[in-house]
CSV table of C-alpha atoms in Angstrom, one decimal:
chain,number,residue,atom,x,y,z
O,1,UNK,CA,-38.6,130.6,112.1
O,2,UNK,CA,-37.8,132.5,108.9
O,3,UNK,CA,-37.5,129.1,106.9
O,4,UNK,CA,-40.8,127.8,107.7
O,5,UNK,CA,-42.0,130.6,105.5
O,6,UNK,CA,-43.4,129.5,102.0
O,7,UNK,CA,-40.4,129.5,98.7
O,8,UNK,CA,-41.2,128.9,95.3
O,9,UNK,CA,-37.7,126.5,95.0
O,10,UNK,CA,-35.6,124.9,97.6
O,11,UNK,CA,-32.8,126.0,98.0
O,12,UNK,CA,-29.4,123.5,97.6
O,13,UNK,CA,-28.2,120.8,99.7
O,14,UNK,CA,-31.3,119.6,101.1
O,15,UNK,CA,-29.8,116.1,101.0
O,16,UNK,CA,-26.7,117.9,103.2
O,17,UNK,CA,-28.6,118.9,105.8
O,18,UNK,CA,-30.2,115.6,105.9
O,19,UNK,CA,-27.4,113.6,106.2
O,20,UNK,CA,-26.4,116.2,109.1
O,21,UNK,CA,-29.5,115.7,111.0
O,22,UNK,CA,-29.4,112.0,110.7
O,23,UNK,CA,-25.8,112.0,112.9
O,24,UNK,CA,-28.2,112.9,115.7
O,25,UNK,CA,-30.4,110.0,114.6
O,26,UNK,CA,-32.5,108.0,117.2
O,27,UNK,CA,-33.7,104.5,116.8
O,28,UNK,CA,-33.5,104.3,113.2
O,29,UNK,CA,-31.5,101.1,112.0
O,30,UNK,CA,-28.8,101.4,109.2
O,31,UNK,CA,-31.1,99.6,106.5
O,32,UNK,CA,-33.7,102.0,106.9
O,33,UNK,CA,-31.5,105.4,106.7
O,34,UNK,CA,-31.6,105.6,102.8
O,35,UNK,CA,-35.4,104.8,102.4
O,36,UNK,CA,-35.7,107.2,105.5
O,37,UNK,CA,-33.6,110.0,104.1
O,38,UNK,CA,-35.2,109.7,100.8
O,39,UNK,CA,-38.4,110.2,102.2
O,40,UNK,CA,-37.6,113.3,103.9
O,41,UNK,CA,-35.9,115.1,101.3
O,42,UNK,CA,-39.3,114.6,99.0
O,43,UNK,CA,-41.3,116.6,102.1
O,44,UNK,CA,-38.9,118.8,102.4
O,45,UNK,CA,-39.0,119.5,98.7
O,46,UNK,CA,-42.5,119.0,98.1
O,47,UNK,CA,-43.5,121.3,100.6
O,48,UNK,CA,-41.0,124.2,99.5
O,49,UNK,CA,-42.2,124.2,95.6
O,50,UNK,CA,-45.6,124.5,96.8
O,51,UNK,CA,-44.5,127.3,98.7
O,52,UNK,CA,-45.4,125.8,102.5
O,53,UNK,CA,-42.3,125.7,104.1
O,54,UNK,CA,-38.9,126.2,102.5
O,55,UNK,CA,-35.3,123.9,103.1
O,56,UNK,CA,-33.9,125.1,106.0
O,57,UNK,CA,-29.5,125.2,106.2
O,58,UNK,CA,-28.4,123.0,109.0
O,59,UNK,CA,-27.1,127.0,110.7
O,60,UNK,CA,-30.9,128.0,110.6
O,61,UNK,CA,-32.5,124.5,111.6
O,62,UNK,CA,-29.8,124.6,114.8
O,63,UNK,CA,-30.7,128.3,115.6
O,64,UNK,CA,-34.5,127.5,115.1
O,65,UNK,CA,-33.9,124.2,117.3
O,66,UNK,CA,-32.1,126.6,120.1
O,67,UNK,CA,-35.0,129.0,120.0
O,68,UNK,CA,-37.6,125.9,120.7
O,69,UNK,CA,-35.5,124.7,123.6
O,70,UNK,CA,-35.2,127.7,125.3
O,71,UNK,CA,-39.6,128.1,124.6
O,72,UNK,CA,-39.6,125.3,126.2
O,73,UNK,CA,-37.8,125.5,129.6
O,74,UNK,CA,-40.0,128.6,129.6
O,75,UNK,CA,-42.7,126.9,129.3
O,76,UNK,CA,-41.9,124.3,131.6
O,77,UNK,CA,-41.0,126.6,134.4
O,78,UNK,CA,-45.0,128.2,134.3
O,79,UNK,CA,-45.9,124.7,133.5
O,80,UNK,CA,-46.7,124.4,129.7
O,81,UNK,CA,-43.7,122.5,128.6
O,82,UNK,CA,-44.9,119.9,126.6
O,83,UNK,CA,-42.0,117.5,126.6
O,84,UNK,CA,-42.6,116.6,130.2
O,85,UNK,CA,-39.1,116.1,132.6
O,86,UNK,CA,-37.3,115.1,128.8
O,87,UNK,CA,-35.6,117.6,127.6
O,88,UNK,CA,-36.6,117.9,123.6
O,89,UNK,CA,-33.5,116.9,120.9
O,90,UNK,CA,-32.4,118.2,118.2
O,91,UNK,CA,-33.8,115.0,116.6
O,92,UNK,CA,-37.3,115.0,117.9
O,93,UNK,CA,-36.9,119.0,116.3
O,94,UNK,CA,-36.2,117.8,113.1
O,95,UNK,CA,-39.1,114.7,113.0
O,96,UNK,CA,-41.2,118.4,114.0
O,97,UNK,CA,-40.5,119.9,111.1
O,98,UNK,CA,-41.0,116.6,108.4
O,99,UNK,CA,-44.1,115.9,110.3
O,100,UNK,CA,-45.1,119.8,109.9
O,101,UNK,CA,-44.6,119.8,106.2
O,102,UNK,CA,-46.6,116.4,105.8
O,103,UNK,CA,-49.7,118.0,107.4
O,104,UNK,CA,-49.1,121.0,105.5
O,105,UNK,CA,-48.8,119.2,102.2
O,106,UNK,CA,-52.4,116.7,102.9
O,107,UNK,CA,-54.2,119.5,103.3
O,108,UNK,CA,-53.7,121.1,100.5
O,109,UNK,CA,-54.2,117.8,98.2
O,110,UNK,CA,-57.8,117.6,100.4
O,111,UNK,CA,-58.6,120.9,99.2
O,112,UNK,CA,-58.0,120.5,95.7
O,113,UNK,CA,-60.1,117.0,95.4
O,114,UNK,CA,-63.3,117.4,93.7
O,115,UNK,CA,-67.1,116.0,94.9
O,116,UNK,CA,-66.7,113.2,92.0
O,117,UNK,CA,-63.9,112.0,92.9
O,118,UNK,CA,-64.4,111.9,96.5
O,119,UNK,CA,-67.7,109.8,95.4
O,120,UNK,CA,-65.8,107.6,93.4
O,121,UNK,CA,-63.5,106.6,96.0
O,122,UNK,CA,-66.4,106.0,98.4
O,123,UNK,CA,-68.2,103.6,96.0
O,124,UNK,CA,-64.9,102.1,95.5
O,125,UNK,CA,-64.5,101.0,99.2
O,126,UNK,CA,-67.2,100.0,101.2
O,127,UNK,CA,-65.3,98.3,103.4
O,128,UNK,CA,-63.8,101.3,104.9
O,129,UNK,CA,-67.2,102.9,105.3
O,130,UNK,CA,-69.3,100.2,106.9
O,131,UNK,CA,-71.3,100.7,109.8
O,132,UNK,CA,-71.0,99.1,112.9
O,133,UNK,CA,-72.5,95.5,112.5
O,134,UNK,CA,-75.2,94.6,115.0
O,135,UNK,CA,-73.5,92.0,117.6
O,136,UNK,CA,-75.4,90.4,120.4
O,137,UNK,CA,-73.4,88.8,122.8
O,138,UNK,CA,-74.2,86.3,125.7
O,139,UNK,CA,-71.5,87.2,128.6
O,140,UNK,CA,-71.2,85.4,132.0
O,141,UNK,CA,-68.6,86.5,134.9
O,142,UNK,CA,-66.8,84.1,136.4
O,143,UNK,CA,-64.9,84.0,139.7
O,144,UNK,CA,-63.0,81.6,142.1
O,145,UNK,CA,-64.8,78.8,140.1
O,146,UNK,CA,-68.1,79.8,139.7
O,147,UNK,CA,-70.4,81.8,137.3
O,148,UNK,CA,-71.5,85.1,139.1
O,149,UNK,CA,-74.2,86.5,136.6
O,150,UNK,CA,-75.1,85.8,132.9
O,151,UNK,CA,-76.7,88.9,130.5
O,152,UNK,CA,-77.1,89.5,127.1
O,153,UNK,CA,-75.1,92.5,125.4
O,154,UNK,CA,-76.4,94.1,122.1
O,155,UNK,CA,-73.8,96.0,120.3
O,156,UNK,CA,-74.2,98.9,118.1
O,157,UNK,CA,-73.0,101.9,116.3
O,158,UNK,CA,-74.9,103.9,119.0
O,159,UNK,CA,-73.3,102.2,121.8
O,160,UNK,CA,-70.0,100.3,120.4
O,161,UNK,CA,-67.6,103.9,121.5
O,162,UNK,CA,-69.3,104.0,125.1
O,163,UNK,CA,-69.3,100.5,126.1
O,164,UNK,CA,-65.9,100.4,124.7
O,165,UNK,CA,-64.9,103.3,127.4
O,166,UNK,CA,-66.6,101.2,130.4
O,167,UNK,CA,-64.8,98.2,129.2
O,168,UNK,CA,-62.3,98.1,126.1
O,169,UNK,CA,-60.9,94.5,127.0
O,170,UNK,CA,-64.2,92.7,126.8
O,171,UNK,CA,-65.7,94.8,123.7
O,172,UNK,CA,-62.2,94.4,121.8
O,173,UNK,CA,-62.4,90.3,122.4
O,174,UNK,CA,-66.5,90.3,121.5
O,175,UNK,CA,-66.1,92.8,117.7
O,176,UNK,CA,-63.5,90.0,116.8
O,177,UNK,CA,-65.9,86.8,117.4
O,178,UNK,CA,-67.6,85.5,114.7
O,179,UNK,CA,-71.4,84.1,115.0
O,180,UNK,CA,-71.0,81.2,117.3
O,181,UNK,CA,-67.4,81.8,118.3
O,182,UNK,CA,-66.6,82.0,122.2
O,183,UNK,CA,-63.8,83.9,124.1
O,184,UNK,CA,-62.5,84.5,127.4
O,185,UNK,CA,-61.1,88.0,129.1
O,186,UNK,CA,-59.0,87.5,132.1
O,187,UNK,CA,-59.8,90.8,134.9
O,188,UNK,CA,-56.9,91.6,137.0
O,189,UNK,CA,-58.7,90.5,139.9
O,190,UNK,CA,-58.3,87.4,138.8
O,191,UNK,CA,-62.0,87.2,137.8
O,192,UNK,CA,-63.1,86.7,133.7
O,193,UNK,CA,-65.8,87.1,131.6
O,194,UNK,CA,-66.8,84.5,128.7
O,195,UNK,CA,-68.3,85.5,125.9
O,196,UNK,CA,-70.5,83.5,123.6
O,197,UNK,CA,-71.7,85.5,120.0
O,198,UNK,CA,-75.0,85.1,119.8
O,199,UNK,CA,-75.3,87.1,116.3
O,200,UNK,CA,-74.0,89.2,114.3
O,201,UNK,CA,-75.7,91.0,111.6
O,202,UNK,CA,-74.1,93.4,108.7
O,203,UNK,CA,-75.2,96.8,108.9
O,204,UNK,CA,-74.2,98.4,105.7
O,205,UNK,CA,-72.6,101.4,104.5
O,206,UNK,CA,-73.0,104.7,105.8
O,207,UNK,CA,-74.5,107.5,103.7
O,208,UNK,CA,-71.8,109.2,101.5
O,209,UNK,CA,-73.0,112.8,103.4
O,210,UNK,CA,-71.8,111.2,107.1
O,211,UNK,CA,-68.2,110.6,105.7
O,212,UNK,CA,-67.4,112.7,103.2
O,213,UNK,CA,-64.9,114.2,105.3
O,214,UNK,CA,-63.6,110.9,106.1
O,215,UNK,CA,-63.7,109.5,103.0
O,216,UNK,CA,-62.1,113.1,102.1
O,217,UNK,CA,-59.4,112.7,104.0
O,218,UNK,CA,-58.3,109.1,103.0
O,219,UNK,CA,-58.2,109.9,99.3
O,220,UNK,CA,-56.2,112.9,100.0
O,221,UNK,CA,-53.9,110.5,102.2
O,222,UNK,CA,-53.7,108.1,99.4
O,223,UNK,CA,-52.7,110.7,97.3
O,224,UNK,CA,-50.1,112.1,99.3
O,225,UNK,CA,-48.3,108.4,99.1
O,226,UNK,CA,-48.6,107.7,96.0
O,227,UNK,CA,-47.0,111.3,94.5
O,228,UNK,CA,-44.4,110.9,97.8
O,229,UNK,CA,-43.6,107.6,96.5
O,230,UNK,CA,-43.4,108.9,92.6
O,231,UNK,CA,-40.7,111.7,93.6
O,232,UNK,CA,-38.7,109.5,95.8
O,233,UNK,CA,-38.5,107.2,93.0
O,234,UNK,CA,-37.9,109.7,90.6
O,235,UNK,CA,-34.6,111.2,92.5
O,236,UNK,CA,-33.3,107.4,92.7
C-alpha cells in the first residue's frame, strides 16, 4: 500500500475521493453524511501533514482494497481470514483506513505530552481515577417461591473483574445500588437473586504512578477531539 506511506502534504481532492467512497456507504443516514465526511477528510489530512499516511486517489484505494480481498480469501482458505463467512467491502476498507490514521495520529499526541501536564489532568479528574468503592452486599437466591440461601458479598478492587467473570448480571445490578437500595436479577432458569446493599464506602483515588498511562492516554484522546474538531471547523 504505497499511500499508506508517510507525505509531508496531501495531495488534491481528498474531499473527491470521499464523496466516491461514501456511494458505497453503509448504514450511515443522510444527516450525518456532511458531519461524517468532514470528519474524515481532517484524518485523512491530519495524518498526511504529519507524515503518517498520505491521501490515497480513489484508483489506488480500489487497487489497495483488491489486494486486501484477495489476502483475505487466502487467508480464509488456511483459516486466518478475519472477516468470518462475510466477505470484507470496499466500505468496511475504507472505515480501515480512517480508523488506521486515528490510531496513528493518538499516538503521536501521547508521545509529545509532557509529565506536568499529564499531572495536571489527573488532579483535574478524580472522578475518572477512583478506585473501586468498597460494596458489601446481602444476596439471597430465590426459586419456585422460596429463598434457597442467603450470603454476604464484599466487593472490591481486588475482586470486582473476577466476580464480575463468574457473574456479570448480578455484579452489574449490585455496583449500581446505592447504600440501602435493593434489586432483583432474573436467571434464565427462571430462578433470581435479590440484592440488598449493605454498604458502600468510597475508596479514593489511585496513585498518579498506577494510571499514568491511563490518565496518558485520555488526555491524548482529549486532545485528538478537540484539534479534530478545530480543523473540521476551520474547513467549514
Amino acid at each position: 500500500m504505497a499511500w499508506l506511506t508517510g507525505c509531508t502534504a496531501p495531495p488534491p481532492g481528498g474531499g473527491a475521493v470521499i464523496d466516491a467512497v461514501y456511494v458505497h456507504a453503509e448504514g450511515i443516514h443522510d444527516g450525518e453524511l456532511a458531519q461524517r465526511k468532514a470528519y474524515d477528510l481532517a484524518v485523512f489530512e491530519w495524518a498526511a501533514e504529519s507524515g503518517l499516511a498520505g491521501v490515497p486517489s480513489y484508483s489506488e484505494l480500489e487497487q489497495d482494497y483488491t489486494d486486501a480481498v484477495s489476502s483475505q480469501v487466502a487467508g480464509k482458505a488456511t483459516g486466518t481470514g478475519v472477516y468470518g463467512a462475510r466477505t470484507m467491502t470496499l466500505w468496511d476498507f475504507y472505515l480501515e483506513q480512517v480508523e488506521r490514521r486515528v490510531q496513528l495520529l493518538k499516538p503521536e499526541i501521547r508521545e509529545a505530552l509532557s509529565m506536568d501536564e499529564v499531572r495536571e489532568y489527573y488532579e483535574q479528574h478524580p472522578e475518572a481515577f477512583k478506585r473501586q468503592e468498597l460494596i458489601t452486599l446481602k444476596v439471597t437466591d430465590w426459586q419456585g417461591g422460596r429463598a434457597l440461601s442467603t450470603r454476604e458479598v464484599v466487593i472490591d478492587e481486588t475482586n470486582v473483574r473476577m466476580l464480575q467473570e463468574g457473574d456479570d448480571a448480578l455484579i452489574s445490578a449490585a455496583l449500581d445500588l446505592g447504600q440501602g437500595e435493593l434489586a432483583t436479577v432474573q436467571r434464565p432458569d427462571g430462578s433470581f437473586a435479590q440484592l440488598e446493599c449493605l454498604s458502600r464506602k468510597d475508596n479514593g483515588v489511585q496513585p498518579l504512578d498506577a494510571v499514568v498511562q491511563a490518565a496518558a492516554s485520555q488526555l491524548a484522546d482529549q486532545r485528538f477531539g478537540s484539534e479534530l474538531q478545530r480543523r473540521i471547523s476551520a474547513a467549514s
